[in-house]
Amino acid sequence: EAQVTQNPRYLITVTGKKLTVTCSQNMNHEYMSWYRQDPGLGLRQIYYSMNVEVTDKGDVPEGYKVSRKEKRNFPLILESPSPNQTSLYFCASSPPGNTNEKLFFGSGTQLSVL
Amino acid sequence: KNEVEQSPQNLTAQEGEFITINCSYSVGISALHWLQQHPGGGIVSLFMLSSGKKKHGRLIATINIQEKHSSLHITASHPRDSAVYICAVRIGGNQFYFGTGTSLTVIP
């Protein structure tokens, strides 16, 4: 089954403790991206990747890192989480941007930073 | 800055009603997406549009590139259509900007 898998589904942590949210897709998509969703602000793009070893900042990249060492995986890293990073996070993938295909979303990660 | 504006923010309809959700954007785009988010949070892509109109079952999406406007229509609405509908624009193939969503409740 074609899918984007995110883990964990829920995560509670404390300020400053490094964490990684994993994202994996089995559709051989070149494009992957991370978003955060906050009440009243909607979804905002954090980082995106056009292919292996190609990443770029989205609208709200501060406090986040990503890597794309393999085509299927695109982890989101919070080196020193802060309470303002408490949010619902989504990973998504699609074929290359010039094909304008649909986005496929993971099931989301609810992160709470205390 | 708010590149994408959706209206209405909230919408309550009786089962069977025809529903329209609007999306306006202010920048040049390569595509526009309509997304559906059910309670519980999962997001599903409904349509991707770069021109014209698309139909899937009771859902119809249209886009007017010159007017920078798109509409999502639901015909014969049903309680299972209750969800948040989100408009997203793709710029340059890489970046996405999202509306804040329209929360739809369909009452039996």
Tab-separated table of C-alpha atoms in Angstrom:
chain	number	residue	atom	x	y	z
A	1	GLU	CA	0.000	0.000	0.000
A	2	ALA	CA	1.301	3.430	-0.981
A	3	GLN	CA	1.850	5.458	2.153
A	4	VAL	CA	3.830	8.006	4.115
A	5	THR	CA	4.757	6.740	7.567
A	6	GLN	CA	5.497	9.120	10.406
A	7	ASN	CA	6.713	8.205	13.873
A	8	PRO	CA	5.989	8.730	16.657
A	9	ARG	CA	2.286	9.649	16.617
A	10	TYR	CA	2.568	11.436	19.974
A	11	LEU	CA	5.647	12.815	21.697
A	12	ILE	CA	6.066	14.670	24.976
A	13	THR	CA	9.511	16.015	25.766
A	14	VAL	CA	11.264	18.704	27.778
A	15	THR	CA	12.974	21.868	26.654
A	16	GLY	CA	16.427	21.264	25.205
A	17	LYS	CA	16.236	17.494	24.756
A	18	LYS	CA	17.101	16.645	21.152
A	19	LEU	CA	14.488	14.676	19.251
A	20	THR	CA	13.891	13.247	15.800
A	21	VAL	CA	10.577	12.658	14.043
A	22	THR	CA	10.915	10.103	11.285
A	23	CYS	CA	9.183	10.137	7.902
A	24	SER	CA	9.346	7.410	5.288
A	25	GLN	CA	7.548	6.966	1.952
A	26	ASN	CA	7.301	3.876	-0.252
A	27	MET	CA	6.245	5.584	-3.508
A	28	ASN	CA	9.707	6.519	-4.797
A	29	HIS	CA	8.759	10.205	-4.644
A	30	GLU	CA	11.457	12.793	-5.218
A	31	TYR	CA	9.728	15.590	-3.302
A	32	MET	CA	9.266	15.455	0.470
A	33	SER	CA	8.373	18.196	2.914
A	34	TRP	CA	7.585	18.970	6.551
A	35	TYR	CA	4.795	21.166	7.913
A	36	ARG	CA	3.565	22.310	11.275
A	37	GLN	CA	-0.074	23.042	12.021
A	38	ASP	CA	-1.112	25.507	14.710
A	39	PRO	CA	-4.596	26.766	15.619
A	40	GLY	CA	-5.436	29.982	13.797
A	41	LEU	CA	-2.287	29.789	11.668
A	42	GLY	CA	-2.998	26.688	9.623
A	43	LEU	CA	-0.281	24.630	8.006
A	44	ARG	CA	3.127	26.183	7.435
A	45	GLN	CA	6.021	24.658	5.549
A	46	ILE	CA	9.207	24.036	7.537
A	47	TYR	CA	11.609	22.408	5.060
A	48	TYR	CA	11.376	20.602	1.750
A	49	SER	CA	13.599	18.362	-0.310
A	50	MET	CA	13.611	17.983	-4.072
A	51	ASN	CA	15.768	14.856	-4.017
A	52	VAL	CA	18.567	13.067	-2.140
A	53	GLU	CA	21.002	15.556	-0.569
A	54	VAL	CA	18.874	18.514	-1.802
A	55	THR	CA	17.029	20.377	0.954
A	56	ASP	CA	15.787	23.936	1.347
A	57	LYS	CA	14.028	26.162	3.857
A	58	GLY	CA	10.303	26.713	3.836
A	59	ASP	CA	8.401	29.449	5.590
A	60	VAL	CA	9.300	28.613	9.212
A	61	PRO	CA	12.654	26.764	9.342
A	62	GLU	CA	14.066	28.284	12.560
A	63	GLY	CA	14.850	25.658	15.194
A	64	TYR	CA	14.614	22.700	12.821
A	65	LYS	CA	17.015	20.593	10.782
A	66	VAL	CA	16.388	17.972	8.131
A	67	SER	CA	18.442	15.493	6.161
A	68	ARG	CA	17.813	13.494	2.989
A	69	LYS	CA	20.419	10.758	2.777
A	70	GLU	CA	18.046	8.271	1.139
A	71	LYS	CA	15.146	8.914	-1.203
A	72	ARG	CA	12.551	7.263	1.052
A	73	ASN	CA	13.464	8.954	4.363
A	74	PHE	CA	13.239	12.587	5.442
A	75	PRO	CA	13.664	12.968	9.231
A	76	LEU	CA	12.880	16.198	11.085
A	77	ILE	CA	15.370	17.037	13.829
A	78	LEU	CA	14.835	19.422	16.731
A	79	GLU	CA	18.290	19.934	18.240
A	80	SER	CA	17.069	21.945	21.238
A	81	PRO	CA	13.263	21.957	21.362
A	82	SER	CA	11.448	24.878	22.942
A	83	PRO	CA	7.810	25.227	24.062
A	84	ASN	CA	6.965	27.315	20.972
A	85	GLN	CA	7.645	24.219	18.896
A	86	THR	CA	4.680	22.465	20.478
A	87	SER	CA	2.565	21.708	17.438
A	88	LEU	CA	1.080	19.086	15.136
A	89	TYR	CA	3.636	18.073	12.510
A	90	PHE	CA	3.004	16.502	9.119
A	91	CYS	CA	5.338	15.012	6.577
A	92	ALA	CA	4.266	14.808	2.928
A	93	SER	CA	5.613	13.540	-0.365
A	94	SER	CA	4.818	13.848	-4.054
A	95	PRO	CA	6.384	13.250	-7.454
A	96	PRO	CA	8.543	16.101	-8.796
A	97	GLY	CA	7.133	19.607	-8.640
A	98	ASN	CA	6.880	19.968	-12.384
A	99	THR	CA	4.399	17.107	-12.574
A	100	ASN	CA	2.086	18.845	-10.108
A	101	GLU	CA	0.782	15.634	-8.634
A	102	LYS	CA	-1.138	15.300	-5.380
A	103	LEU	CA	0.511	15.468	-1.998
A	104	PHE	CA	0.504	12.362	0.191
A	105	PHE	CA	0.519	13.088	3.910
A	106	GLY	CA	1.663	11.120	6.918
A	107	SER	CA	-0.725	10.682	9.832
A	108	GLY	CA	0.877	13.441	11.885
A	109	THR	CA	2.960	13.778	15.049
A	110	GLN	CA	1.570	15.699	18.008
A	111	LEU	CA	4.571	17.175	19.810
A	112	SER	CA	4.435	18.778	23.243
A	113	VAL	CA	7.548	20.510	24.584
A	114	LEU	CA	7.356	21.225	28.324
B	1	LYS	CA	1.661	38.011	5.169
B	2	ASN	CA	-1.196	35.784	4.044
B	3	GLU	CA	-0.892	34.525	0.527
B	4	VAL	CA	-4.013	32.363	0.753
B	5	GLU	CA	-7.417	33.434	2.061
B	6	GLN	CA	-10.327	31.041	2.527
B	7	SER	CA	-13.975	31.723	3.181
B	8	PRO	CA	-16.057	31.021	5.048
B	9	GLN	CA	-14.068	30.065	8.140
B	10	ASN	CA	-16.951	27.966	9.487
B	11	LEU	CA	-19.927	26.519	7.685
B	12	THR	CA	-22.923	24.558	8.928
B	13	ALA	CA	-25.254	22.938	6.412
B	14	GLN	CA	-28.235	20.640	6.369
B	15	GLU	CA	-27.789	17.258	4.758
B	16	GLY	CA	-28.440	17.500	1.034
B	17	GLU	CA	-27.441	21.135	0.657
B	18	PHE	CA	-25.058	22.404	-2.015
B	19	ILE	CA	-21.887	23.789	-0.424
B	20	THR	CA	-19.289	26.186	-1.766
B	21	ILE	CA	-15.926	26.994	-0.176
B	22	ASN	CA	-13.824	29.766	-1.668
B	23	CYS	CA	-10.082	30.320	-1.884
B	24	SER	CA	-8.278	33.438	-3.089
B	25	TYR	CA	-4.544	33.825	-3.457
B	26	SER	CA	-2.244	36.737	-4.178
B	27	VAL	CA	0.800	35.232	-5.907
B	28	GLY	CA	1.592	33.400	-9.125
B	29	ILE	CA	1.188	29.674	-8.616
B	30	SER	CA	2.078	26.441	-10.383
B	31	ALA	CA	-0.855	24.537	-8.850
B	32	LEU	CA	-3.612	24.713	-6.271
B	33	HIS	CA	-4.549	21.847	-3.980
B	34	TRP	CA	-7.695	21.158	-1.998
B	35	LEU	CA	-7.141	19.069	1.129
B	36	GLN	CA	-9.536	17.437	3.582
B	37	GLN	CA	-8.733	16.992	7.261
B	38	HIS	CA	-11.025	14.873	9.414
B	39	PRO	CA	-11.256	14.986	13.217
B	40	GLY	CA	-8.318	12.893	14.371
B	41	GLY	CA	-6.064	14.937	12.118
B	42	GLY	CA	-5.306	12.917	8.991
B	43	ILE	CA	-4.981	14.970	5.790
B	44	VAL	CA	-6.108	13.698	2.409
B	45	SER	CA	-5.481	15.406	-0.908
B	46	LEU	CA	-8.760	15.846	-2.819
B	47	PHE	CA	-7.720	17.734	-5.934
B	48	MET	CA	-4.745	19.270	-7.654
B	49	LEU	CA	-5.654	22.006	-10.156
B	50	SER	CA	-3.606	24.101	-12.519
B	51	SER	CA	-6.529	25.173	-14.709
B	52	GLY	CA	-10.221	24.576	-15.347
B	53	LYS	CA	-12.319	22.174	-13.379
B	54	LYS	CA	-12.127	18.711	-11.845
B	55	LYS	CA	-14.861	16.434	-10.536
B	56	HIS	CA	-14.715	13.436	-8.250
B	57	GLY	CA	-18.010	11.979	-7.124
B	58	ARG	CA	-19.958	14.761	-5.377
B	59	LEU	CA	-16.956	17.069	-5.221
B	60	ILE	CA	-16.168	19.664	-7.868
B	61	ALA	CA	-13.183	22.010	-7.846
B	62	THR	CA	-12.689	24.978	-10.156
B	63	ILE	CA	-9.920	27.489	-10.624
B	64	ASN	CA	-9.740	30.855	-12.381
B	65	ILE	CA	-6.066	31.647	-12.850
B	66	GLN	CA	-6.669	35.218	-14.051
B	67	GLU	CA	-8.777	36.069	-11.002
B	68	LYS	CA	-6.546	34.053	-8.629
B	69	HIS	CA	-9.571	32.262	-7.236
B	70	SER	CA	-10.685	28.686	-6.685
B	71	SER	CA	-13.877	27.115	-5.385
B	72	LEU	CA	-14.659	23.713	-3.922
B	73	HIS	CA	-18.261	22.589	-4.303
B	74	ILE	CA	-19.961	19.686	-2.561
B	75	THR	CA	-23.249	18.560	-4.044
B	76	ALA	CA	-25.856	16.703	-1.962
B	77	SER	CA	-23.826	17.155	1.223
B	78	HIS	CA	-23.731	14.315	3.760
B	79	PRO	CA	-22.706	14.202	7.436
B	80	ARG	CA	-19.587	12.235	6.448
B	81	ASP	CA	-18.447	15.339	4.540
B	82	SER	CA	-17.967	17.082	7.902
B	83	ALA	CA	-14.285	18.001	8.021
B	84	VAL	CA	-11.887	20.893	7.644
B	85	TYR	CA	-11.185	21.786	4.010
B	86	ILE	CA	-7.858	23.437	3.290
B	87	CYS	CA	-6.709	25.297	0.198
B	88	ALA	CA	-2.994	25.194	-0.611
B	89	VAL	CA	-1.010	26.861	-3.366
B	90	ARG	CA	2.227	25.556	-4.806
B	91	ILE	CA	4.726	28.183	-5.850
B	92	GLY	CA	7.603	27.403	-8.187
B	93	GLY	CA	7.156	23.683	-7.691
B	94	ASN	CA	8.769	23.723	-4.264
B	95	GLN	CA	6.996	25.861	-1.718
B	96	PHE	CA	3.491	25.581	-0.362
B	97	TYR	CA	1.276	28.154	1.342
B	98	PHE	CA	-1.968	27.177	3.016
B	99	GLY	CA	-5.254	28.776	3.925
B	100	THR	CA	-6.380	28.465	7.526
B	101	GLY	CA	-9.153	26.087	6.531
B	102	THR	CA	-12.952	25.963	6.430
B	103	SER	CA	-14.602	23.889	9.111
B	104	LEU	CA	-17.694	22.220	7.633
B	105	THR	CA	-20.411	20.574	9.698
B	106	VAL	CA	-23.241	18.797	7.887
B	107	ILE	CA	-26.267	18.130	10.075
B	108	PRO	CA	-28.502	15.117	9.352
